[in-house]
JSON list of C-alpha atoms in Angstrom, two decimals:
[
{"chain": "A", "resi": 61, "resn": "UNK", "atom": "CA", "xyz": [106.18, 85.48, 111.68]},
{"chain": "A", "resi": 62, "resn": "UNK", "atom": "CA", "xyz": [106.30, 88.48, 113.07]},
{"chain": "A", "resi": 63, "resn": "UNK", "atom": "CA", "xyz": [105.39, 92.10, 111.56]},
{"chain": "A", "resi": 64, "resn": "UNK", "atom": "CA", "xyz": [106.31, 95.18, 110.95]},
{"chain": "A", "resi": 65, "resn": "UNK", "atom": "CA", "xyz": [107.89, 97.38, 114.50]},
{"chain": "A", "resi": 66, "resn": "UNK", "atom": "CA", "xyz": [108.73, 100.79, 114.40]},
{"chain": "A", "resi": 67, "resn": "UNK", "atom": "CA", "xyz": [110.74, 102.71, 117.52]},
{"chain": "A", "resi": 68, "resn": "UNK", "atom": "CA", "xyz": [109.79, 104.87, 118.90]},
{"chain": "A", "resi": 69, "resn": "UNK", "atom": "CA", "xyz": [106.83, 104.88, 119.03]},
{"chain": "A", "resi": 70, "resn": "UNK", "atom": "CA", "xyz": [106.46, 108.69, 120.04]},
{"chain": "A", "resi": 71, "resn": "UNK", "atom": "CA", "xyz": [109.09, 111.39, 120.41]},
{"chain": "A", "resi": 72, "resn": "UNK", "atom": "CA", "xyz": [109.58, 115.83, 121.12]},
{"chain": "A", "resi": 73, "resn": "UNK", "atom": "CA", "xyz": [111.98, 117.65, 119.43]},
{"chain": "A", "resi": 74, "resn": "UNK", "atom": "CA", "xyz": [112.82, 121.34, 118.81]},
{"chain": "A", "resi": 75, "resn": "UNK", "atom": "CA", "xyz": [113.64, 123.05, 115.75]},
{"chain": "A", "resi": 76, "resn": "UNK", "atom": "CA", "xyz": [116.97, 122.60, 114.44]},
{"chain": "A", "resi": 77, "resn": "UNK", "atom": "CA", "xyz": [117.80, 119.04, 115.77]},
{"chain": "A", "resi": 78, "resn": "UNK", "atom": "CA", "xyz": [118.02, 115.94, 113.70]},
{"chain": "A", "resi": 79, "resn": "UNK", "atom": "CA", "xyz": [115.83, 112.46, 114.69]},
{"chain": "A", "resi": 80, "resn": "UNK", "atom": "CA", "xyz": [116.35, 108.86, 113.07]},
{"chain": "A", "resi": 81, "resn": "UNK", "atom": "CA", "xyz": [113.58, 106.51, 113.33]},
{"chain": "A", "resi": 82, "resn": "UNK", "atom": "CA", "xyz": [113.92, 102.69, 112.75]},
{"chain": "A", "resi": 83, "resn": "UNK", "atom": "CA", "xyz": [111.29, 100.51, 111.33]},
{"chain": "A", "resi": 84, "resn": "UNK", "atom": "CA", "xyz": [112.10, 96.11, 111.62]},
{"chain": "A", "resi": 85, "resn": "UNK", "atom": "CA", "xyz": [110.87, 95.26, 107.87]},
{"chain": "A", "resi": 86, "resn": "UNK", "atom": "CA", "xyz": [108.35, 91.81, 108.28]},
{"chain": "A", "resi": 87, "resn": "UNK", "atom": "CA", "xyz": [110.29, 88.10, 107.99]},
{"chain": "A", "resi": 88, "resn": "UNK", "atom": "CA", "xyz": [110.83, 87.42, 104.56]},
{"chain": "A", "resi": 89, "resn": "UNK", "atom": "CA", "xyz": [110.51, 91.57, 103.29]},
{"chain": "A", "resi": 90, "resn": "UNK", "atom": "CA", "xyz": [113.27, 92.81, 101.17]},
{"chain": "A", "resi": 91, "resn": "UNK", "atom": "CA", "xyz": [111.75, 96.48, 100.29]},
{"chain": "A", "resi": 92, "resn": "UNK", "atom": "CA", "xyz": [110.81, 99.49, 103.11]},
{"chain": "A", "resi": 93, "resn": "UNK", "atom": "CA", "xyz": [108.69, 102.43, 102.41]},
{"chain": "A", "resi": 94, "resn": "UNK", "atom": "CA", "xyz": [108.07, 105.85, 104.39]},
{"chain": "A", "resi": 95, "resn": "UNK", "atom": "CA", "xyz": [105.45, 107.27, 104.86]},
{"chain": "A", "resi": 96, "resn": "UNK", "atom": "CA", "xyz": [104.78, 111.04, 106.28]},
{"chain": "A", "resi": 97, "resn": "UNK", "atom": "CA", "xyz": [101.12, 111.40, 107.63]},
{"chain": "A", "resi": 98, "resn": "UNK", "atom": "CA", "xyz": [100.29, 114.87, 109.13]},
{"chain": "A", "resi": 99, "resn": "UNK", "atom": "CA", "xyz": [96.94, 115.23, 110.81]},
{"chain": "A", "resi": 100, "resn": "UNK", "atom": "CA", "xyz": [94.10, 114.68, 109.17]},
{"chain": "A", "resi": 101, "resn": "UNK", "atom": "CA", "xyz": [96.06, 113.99, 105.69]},
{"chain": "A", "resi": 102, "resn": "UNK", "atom": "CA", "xyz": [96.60, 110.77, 104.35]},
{"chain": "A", "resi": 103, "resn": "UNK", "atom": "CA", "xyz": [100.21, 109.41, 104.14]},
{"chain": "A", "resi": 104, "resn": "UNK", "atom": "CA", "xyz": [102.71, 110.81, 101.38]},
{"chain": "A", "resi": 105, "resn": "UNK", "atom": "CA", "xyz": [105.24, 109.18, 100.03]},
{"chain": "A", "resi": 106, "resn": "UNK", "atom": "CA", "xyz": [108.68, 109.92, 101.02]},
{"chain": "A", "resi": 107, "resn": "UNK", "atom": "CA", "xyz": [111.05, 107.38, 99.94]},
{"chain": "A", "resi": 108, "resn": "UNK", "atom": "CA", "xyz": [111.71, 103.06, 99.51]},
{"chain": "A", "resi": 109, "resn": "UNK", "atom": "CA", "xyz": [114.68, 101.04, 99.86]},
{"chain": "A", "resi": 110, "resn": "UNK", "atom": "CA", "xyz": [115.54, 97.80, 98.13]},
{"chain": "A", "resi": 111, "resn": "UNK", "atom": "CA", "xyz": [118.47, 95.97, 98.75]},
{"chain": "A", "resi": 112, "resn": "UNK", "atom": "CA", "xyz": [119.96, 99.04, 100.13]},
{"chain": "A", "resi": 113, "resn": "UNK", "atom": "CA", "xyz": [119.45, 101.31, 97.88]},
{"chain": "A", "resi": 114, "resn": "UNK", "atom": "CA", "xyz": [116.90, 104.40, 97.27]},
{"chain": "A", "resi": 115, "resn": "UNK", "atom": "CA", "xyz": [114.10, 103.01, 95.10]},
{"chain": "A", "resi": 116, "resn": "UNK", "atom": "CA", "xyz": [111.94, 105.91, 94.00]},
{"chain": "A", "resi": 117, "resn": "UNK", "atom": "CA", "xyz": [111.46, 109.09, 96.32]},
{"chain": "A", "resi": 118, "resn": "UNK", "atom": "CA", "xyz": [108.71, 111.67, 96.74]},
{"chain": "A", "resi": 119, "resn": "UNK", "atom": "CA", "xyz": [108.37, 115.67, 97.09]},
{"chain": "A", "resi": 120, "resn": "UNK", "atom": "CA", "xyz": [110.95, 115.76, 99.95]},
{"chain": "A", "resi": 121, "resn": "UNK", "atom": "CA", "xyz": [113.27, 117.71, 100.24]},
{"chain": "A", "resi": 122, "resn": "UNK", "atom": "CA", "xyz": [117.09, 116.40, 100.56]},
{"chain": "A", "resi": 123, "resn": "UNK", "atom": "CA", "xyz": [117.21, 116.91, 104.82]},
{"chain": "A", "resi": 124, "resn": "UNK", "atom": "CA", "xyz": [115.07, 113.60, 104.44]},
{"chain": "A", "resi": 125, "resn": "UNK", "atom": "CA", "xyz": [117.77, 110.70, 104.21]},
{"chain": "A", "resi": 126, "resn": "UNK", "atom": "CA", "xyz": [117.50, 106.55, 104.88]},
{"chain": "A", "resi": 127, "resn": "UNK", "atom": "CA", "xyz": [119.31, 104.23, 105.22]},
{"chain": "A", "resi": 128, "resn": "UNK", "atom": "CA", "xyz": [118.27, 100.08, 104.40]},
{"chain": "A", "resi": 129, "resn": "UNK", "atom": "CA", "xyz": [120.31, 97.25, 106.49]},
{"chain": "A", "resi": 130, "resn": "UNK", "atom": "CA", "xyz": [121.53, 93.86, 105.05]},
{"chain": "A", "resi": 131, "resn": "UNK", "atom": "CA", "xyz": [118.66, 92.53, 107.62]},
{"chain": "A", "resi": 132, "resn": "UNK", "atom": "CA", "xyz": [116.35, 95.11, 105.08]},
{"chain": "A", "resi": 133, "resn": "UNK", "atom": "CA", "xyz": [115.57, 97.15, 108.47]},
{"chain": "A", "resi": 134, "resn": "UNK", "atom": "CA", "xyz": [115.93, 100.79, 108.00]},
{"chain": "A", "resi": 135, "resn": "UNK", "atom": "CA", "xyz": [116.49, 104.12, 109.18]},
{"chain": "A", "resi": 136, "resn": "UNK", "atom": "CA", "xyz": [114.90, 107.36, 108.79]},
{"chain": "A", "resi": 137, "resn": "UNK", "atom": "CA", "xyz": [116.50, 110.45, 109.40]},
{"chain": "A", "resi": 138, "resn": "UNK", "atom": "CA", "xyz": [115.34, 114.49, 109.36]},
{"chain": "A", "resi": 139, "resn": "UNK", "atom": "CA", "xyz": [118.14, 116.75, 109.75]},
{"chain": "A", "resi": 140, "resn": "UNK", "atom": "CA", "xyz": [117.43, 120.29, 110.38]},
{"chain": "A", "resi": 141, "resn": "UNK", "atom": "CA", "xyz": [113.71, 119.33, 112.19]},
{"chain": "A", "resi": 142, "resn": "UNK", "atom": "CA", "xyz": [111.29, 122.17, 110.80]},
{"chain": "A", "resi": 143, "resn": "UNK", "atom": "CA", "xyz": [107.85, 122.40, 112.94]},
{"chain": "A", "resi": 144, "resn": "UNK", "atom": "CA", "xyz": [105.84, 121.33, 109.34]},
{"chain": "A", "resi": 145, "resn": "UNK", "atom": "CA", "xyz": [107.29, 117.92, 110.35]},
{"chain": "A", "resi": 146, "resn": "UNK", "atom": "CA", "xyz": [105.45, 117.11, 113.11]},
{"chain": "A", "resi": 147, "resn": "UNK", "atom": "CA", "xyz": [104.01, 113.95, 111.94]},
{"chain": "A", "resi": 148, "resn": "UNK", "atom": "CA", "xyz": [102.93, 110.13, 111.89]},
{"chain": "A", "resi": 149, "resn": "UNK", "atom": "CA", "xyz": [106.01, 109.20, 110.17]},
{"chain": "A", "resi": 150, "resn": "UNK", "atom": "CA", "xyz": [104.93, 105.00, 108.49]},
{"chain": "A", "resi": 151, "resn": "UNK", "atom": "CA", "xyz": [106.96, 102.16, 107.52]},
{"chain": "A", "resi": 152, "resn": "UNK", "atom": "CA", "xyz": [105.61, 99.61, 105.65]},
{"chain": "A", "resi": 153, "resn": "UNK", "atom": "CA", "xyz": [107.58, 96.47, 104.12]},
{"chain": "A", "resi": 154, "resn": "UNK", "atom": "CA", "xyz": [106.69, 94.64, 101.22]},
{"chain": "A", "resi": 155, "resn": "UNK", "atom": "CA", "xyz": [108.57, 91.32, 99.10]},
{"chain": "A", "resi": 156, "resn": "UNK", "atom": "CA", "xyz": [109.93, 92.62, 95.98]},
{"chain": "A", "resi": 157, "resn": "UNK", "atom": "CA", "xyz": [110.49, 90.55, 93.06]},
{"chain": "A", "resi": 158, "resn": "UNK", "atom": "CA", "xyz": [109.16, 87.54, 94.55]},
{"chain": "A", "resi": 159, "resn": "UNK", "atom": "CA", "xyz": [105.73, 87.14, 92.75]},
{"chain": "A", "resi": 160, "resn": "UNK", "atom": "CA", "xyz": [103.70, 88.22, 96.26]},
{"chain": "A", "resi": 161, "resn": "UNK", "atom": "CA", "xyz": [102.18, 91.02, 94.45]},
{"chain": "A", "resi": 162, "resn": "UNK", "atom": "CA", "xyz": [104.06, 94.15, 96.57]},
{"chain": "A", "resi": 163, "resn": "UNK", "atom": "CA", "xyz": [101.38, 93.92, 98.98]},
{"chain": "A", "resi": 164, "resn": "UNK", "atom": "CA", "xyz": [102.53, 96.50, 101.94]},
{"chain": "A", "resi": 165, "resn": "UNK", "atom": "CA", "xyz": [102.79, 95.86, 105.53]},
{"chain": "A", "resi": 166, "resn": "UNK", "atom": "CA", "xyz": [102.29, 98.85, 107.71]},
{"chain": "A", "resi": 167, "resn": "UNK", "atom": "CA", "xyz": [103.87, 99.15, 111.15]},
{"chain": "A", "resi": 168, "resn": "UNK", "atom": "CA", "xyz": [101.90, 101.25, 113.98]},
{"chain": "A", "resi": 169, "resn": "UNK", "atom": "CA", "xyz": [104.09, 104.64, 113.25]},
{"chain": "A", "resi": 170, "resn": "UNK", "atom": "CA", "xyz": [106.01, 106.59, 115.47]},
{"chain": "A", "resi": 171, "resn": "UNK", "atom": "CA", "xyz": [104.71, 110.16, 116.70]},
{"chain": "A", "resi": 172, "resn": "UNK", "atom": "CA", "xyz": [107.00, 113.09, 115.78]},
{"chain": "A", "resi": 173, "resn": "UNK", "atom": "CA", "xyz": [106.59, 116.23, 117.46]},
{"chain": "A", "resi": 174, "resn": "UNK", "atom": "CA", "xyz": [108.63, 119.38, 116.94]},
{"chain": "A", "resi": 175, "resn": "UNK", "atom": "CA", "xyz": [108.76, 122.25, 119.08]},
{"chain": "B", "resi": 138, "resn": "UNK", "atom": "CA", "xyz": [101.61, 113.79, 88.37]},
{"chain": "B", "resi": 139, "resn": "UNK", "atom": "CA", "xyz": [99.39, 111.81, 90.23]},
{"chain": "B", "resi": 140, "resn": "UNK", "atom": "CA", "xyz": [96.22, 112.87, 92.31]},
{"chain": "B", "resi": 141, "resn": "UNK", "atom": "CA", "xyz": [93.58, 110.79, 94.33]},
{"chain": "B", "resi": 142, "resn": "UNK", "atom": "CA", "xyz": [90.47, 112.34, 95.46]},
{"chain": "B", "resi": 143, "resn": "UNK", "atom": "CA", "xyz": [88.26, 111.77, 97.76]},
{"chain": "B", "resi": 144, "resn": "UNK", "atom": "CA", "xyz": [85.68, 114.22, 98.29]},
{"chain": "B", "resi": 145, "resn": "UNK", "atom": "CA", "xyz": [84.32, 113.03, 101.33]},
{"chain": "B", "resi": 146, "resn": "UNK", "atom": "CA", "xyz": [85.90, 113.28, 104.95]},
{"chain": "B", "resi": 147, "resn": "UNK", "atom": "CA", "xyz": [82.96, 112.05, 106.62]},
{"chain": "B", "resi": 148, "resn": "UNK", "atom": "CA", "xyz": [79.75, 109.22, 105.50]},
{"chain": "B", "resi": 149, "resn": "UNK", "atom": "CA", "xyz": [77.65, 108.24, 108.10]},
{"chain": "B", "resi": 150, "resn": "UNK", "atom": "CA", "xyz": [75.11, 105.60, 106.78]},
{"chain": "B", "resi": 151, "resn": "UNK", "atom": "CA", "xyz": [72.97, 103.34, 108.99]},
{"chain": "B", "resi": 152, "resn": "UNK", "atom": "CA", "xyz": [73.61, 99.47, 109.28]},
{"chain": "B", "resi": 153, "resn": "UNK", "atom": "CA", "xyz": [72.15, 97.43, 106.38]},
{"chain": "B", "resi": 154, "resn": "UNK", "atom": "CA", "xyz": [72.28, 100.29, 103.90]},
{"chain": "B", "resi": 155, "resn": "UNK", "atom": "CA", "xyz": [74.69, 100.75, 101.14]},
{"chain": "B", "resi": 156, "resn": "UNK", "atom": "CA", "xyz": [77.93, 101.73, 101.21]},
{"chain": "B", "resi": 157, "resn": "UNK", "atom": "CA", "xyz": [79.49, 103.69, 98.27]},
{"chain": "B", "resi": 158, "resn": "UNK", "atom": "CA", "xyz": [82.70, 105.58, 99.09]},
{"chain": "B", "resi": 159, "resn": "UNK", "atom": "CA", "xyz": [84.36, 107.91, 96.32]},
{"chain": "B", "resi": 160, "resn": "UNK", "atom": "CA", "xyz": [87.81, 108.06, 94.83]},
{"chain": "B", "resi": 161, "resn": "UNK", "atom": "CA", "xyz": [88.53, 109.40, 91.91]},
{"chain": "B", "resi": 162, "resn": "UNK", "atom": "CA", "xyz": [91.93, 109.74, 90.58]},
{"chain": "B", "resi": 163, "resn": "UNK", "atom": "CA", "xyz": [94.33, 111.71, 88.34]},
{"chain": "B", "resi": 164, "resn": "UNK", "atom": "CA", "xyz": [97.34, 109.81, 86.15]},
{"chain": "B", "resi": 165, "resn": "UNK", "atom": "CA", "xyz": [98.18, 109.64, 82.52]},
{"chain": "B", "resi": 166, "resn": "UNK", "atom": "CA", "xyz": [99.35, 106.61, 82.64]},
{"chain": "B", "resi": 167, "resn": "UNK", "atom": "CA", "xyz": [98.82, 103.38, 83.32]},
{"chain": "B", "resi": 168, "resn": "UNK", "atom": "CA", "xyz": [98.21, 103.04, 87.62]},
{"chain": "B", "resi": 169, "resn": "UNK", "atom": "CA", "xyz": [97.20, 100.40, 90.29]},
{"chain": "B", "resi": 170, "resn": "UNK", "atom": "CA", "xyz": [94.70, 100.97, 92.37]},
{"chain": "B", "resi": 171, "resn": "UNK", "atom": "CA", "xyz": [94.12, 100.01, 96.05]},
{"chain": "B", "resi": 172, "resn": "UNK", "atom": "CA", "xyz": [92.04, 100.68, 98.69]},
{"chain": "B", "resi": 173, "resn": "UNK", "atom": "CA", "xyz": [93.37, 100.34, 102.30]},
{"chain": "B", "resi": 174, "resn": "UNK", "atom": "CA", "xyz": [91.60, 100.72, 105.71]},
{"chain": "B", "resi": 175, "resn": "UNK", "atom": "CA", "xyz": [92.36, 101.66, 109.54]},
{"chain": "B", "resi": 176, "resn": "UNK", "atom": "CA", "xyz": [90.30, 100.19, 111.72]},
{"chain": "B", "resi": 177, "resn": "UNK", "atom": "CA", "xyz": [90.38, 102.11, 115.58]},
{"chain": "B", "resi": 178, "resn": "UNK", "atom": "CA", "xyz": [93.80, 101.62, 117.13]},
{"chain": "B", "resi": 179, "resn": "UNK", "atom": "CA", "xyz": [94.73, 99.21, 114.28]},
{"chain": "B", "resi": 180, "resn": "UNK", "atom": "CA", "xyz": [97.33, 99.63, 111.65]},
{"chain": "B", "resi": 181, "resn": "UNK", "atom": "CA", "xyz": [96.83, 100.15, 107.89]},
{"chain": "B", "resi": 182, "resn": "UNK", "atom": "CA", "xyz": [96.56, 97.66, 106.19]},
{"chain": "B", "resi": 183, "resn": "UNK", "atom": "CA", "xyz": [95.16, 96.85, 102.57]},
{"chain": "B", "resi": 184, "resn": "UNK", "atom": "CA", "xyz": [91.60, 95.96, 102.03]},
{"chain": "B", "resi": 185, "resn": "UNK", "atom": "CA", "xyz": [92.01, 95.43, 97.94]},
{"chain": "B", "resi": 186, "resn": "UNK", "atom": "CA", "xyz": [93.63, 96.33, 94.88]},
{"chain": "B", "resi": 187, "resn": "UNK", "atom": "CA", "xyz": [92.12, 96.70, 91.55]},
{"chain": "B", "resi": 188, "resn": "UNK", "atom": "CA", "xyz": [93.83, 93.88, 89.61]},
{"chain": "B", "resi": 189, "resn": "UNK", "atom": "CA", "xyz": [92.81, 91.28, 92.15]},
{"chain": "B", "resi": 190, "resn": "UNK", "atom": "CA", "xyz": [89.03, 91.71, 91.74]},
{"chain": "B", "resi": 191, "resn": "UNK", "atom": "CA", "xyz": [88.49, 90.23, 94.68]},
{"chain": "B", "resi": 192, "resn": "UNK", "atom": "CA", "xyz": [85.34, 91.02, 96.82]},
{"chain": "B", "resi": 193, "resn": "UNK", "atom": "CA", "xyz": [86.75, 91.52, 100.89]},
{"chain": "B", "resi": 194, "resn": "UNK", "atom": "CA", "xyz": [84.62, 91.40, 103.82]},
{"chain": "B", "resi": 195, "resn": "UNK", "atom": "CA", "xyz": [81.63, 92.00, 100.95]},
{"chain": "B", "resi": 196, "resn": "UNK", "atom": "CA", "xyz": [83.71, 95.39, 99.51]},
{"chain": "B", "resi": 197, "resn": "UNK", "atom": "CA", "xyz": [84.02, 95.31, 95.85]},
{"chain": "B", "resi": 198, "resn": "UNK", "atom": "CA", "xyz": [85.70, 98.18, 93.91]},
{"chain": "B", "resi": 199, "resn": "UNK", "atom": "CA", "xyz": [85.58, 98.12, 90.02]},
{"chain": "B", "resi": 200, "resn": "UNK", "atom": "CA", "xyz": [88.11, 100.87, 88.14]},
{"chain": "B", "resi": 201, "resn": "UNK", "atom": "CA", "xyz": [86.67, 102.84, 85.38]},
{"chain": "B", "resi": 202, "resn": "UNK", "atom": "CA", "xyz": [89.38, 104.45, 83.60]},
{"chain": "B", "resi": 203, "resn": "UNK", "atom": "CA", "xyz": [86.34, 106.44, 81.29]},
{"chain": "B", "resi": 204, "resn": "UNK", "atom": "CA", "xyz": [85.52, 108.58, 84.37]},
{"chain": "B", "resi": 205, "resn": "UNK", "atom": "CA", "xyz": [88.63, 107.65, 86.59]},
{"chain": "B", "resi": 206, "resn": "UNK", "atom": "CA", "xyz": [87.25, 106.22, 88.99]},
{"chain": "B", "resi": 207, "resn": "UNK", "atom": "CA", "xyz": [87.61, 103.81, 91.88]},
{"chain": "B", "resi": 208, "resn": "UNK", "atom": "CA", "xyz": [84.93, 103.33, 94.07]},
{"chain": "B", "resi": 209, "resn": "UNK", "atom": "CA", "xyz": [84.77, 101.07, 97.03]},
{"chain": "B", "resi": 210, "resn": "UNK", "atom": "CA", "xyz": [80.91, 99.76, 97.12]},
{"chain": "B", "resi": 211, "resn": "UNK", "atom": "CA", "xyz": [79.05, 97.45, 99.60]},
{"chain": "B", "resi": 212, "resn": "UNK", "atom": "CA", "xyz": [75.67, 96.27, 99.76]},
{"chain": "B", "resi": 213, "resn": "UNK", "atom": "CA", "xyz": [74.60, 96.47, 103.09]},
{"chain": "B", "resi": 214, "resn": "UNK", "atom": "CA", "xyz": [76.86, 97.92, 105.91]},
{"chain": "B", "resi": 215, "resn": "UNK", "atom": "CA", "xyz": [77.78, 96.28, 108.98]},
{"chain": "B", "resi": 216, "resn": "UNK", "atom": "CA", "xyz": [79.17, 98.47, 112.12]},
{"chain": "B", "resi": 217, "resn": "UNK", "atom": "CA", "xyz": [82.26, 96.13, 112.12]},
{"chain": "B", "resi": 218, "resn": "UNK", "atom": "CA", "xyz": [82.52, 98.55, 108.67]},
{"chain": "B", "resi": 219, "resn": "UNK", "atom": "CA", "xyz": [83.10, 101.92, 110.43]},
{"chain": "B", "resi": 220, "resn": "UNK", "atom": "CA", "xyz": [86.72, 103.15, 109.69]},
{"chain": "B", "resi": 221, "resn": "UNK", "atom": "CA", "xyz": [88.88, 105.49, 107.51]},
{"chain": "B", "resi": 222, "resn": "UNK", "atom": "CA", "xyz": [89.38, 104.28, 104.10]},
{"chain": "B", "resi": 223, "resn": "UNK", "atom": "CA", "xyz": [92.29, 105.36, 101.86]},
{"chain": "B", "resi": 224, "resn": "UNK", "atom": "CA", "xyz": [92.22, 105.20, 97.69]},
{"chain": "B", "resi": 225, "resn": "UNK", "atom": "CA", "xyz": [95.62, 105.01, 96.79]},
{"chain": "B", "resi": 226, "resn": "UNK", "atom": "CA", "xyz": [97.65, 104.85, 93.35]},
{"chain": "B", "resi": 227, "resn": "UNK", "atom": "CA", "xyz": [100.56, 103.44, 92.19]},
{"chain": "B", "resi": 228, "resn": "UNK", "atom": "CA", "xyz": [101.81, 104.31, 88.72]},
{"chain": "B", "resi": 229, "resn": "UNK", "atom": "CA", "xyz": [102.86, 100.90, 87.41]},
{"chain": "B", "resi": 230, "resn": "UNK", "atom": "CA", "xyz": [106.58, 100.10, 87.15]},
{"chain": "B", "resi": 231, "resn": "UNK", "atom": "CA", "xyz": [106.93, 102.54, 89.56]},
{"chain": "B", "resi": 232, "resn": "UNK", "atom": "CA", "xyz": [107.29, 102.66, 93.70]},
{"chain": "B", "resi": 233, "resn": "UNK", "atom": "CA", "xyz": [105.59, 106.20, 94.76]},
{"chain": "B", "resi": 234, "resn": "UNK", "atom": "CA", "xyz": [101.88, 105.39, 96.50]},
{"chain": "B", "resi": 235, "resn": "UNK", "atom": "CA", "xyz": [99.33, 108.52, 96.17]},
{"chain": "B", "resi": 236, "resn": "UNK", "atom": "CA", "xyz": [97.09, 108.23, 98.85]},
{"chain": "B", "resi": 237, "resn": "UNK", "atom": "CA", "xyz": [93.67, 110.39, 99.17]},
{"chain": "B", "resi": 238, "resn": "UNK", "atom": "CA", "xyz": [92.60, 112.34, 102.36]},
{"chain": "B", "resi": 239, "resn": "UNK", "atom": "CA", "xyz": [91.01, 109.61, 103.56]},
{"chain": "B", "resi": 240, "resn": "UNK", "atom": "CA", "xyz": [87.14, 109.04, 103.93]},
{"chain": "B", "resi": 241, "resn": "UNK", "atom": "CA", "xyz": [86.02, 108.09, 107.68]},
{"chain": "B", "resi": 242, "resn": "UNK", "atom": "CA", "xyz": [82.73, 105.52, 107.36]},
{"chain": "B", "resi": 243, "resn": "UNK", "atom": "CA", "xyz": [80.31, 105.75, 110.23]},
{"chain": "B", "resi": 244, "resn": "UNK", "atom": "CA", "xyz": [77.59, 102.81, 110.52]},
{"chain": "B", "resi": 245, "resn": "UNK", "atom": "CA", "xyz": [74.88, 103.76, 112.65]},
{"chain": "B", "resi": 246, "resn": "UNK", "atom": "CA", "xyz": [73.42, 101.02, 114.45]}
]
């Protein structure tokens, strides 16, 4: 079984450019969360997928999109990159409907900076 | 909306002592609890959730909706302890996770 991977795991942007991140959900995970962490903050909530589709967002604003594969990997992507999000951006994966309690999986988290 | 506190960045306590480390929370409604932990170069990764009450690696955490409260208690600390703990909430029925600021545990040997 293997867990959750996230690529890459650090990257440098500048203002104004767009970034996707991926995130490999764990074997047997149907639902992927994101996670923003800025430093010294604890994560926030920024959106989950199930089955492909949004599944709940947070307080961000519409330049934060996904995406959810029929594999149930997914996509994160900024548009517009703003130097506020420079960031540990988290995925975790979790089984959804399948009695396993939701329990989340958290991947290591890929490094965002933005110059 | 939904808030989780925790008002303390840093608690340094020496091994063997107790551990008692704060979260309090803010939700009308019904939520779930957790409490997760990051061990040095680790990944998060859940420690325990309120409806289990389960005790893990000696933690306990009982939820008092009176004061809403959460807080993550051990007896006697162990320097495999030190960490940074998150309290986070889930509204029930729903998928957005709250998490606190974080508390970072130091056990002193």
């Amino acid at each position: 079984e293997t867990g959750v991977t996230q690529s890459p795991t650090h990257l440098i942007k500048t203002r104004g450019q767009q970034v996707t991140l991926r995130c490999s959900s764990q074997s047997g995970h149907n639902t992927v969360s994101w996670y923003q962490q800025a430093l010294g903050q604890g994560p926030q909530f920024i959106f989950q997928y199930y089955r492909e589709e949004e599944n709940g967002r947070g307080n961000f604003p519409p330049r934060f999109s996904g995406l959810q594969f029929p594999n149930y990997s997914s996509e994160l992507n900024v548009n517009a990159l703003e130097l506020d999000d420079s960031a540990l951006y988290l995925c975790a994966s979790s089984a959804t409907g399948q009695g396993l309690g939701n329990e989340q999986f958290f991947g290591p988290g890929t490094r965002l900076t933005v110059l | 909306a939904q808030r989780v506190t925790q008002p303390e960045k840093l608690l340094s306590v020496f091994k063997g002592a107790p551990v008692e480390l704060k979260c309090n929370y803010s939700y009308s409604g019904s939520p779930e609890l957790f409490w997760y932990v990051q061990y040095s170069r680790q990944r998060l990764q859940l420690l325990l959730r309120h409806i289990s009450r389960e005790s893990i690696k000696g933690f306990t955490a009982d939820l008092n909706k009176g004061e809403t409260s959460f807080h993550l208690k051990k007896p006697f600390a162990q320097e495999e302890d030190s960490a940074m703990y998150y309290c986070a909430l889930r509204p029930r029925g729903y998928q957005k996770v709250t998490f606190g600021i974080g508390t970072k545990l130091q056990v002193i040997p």
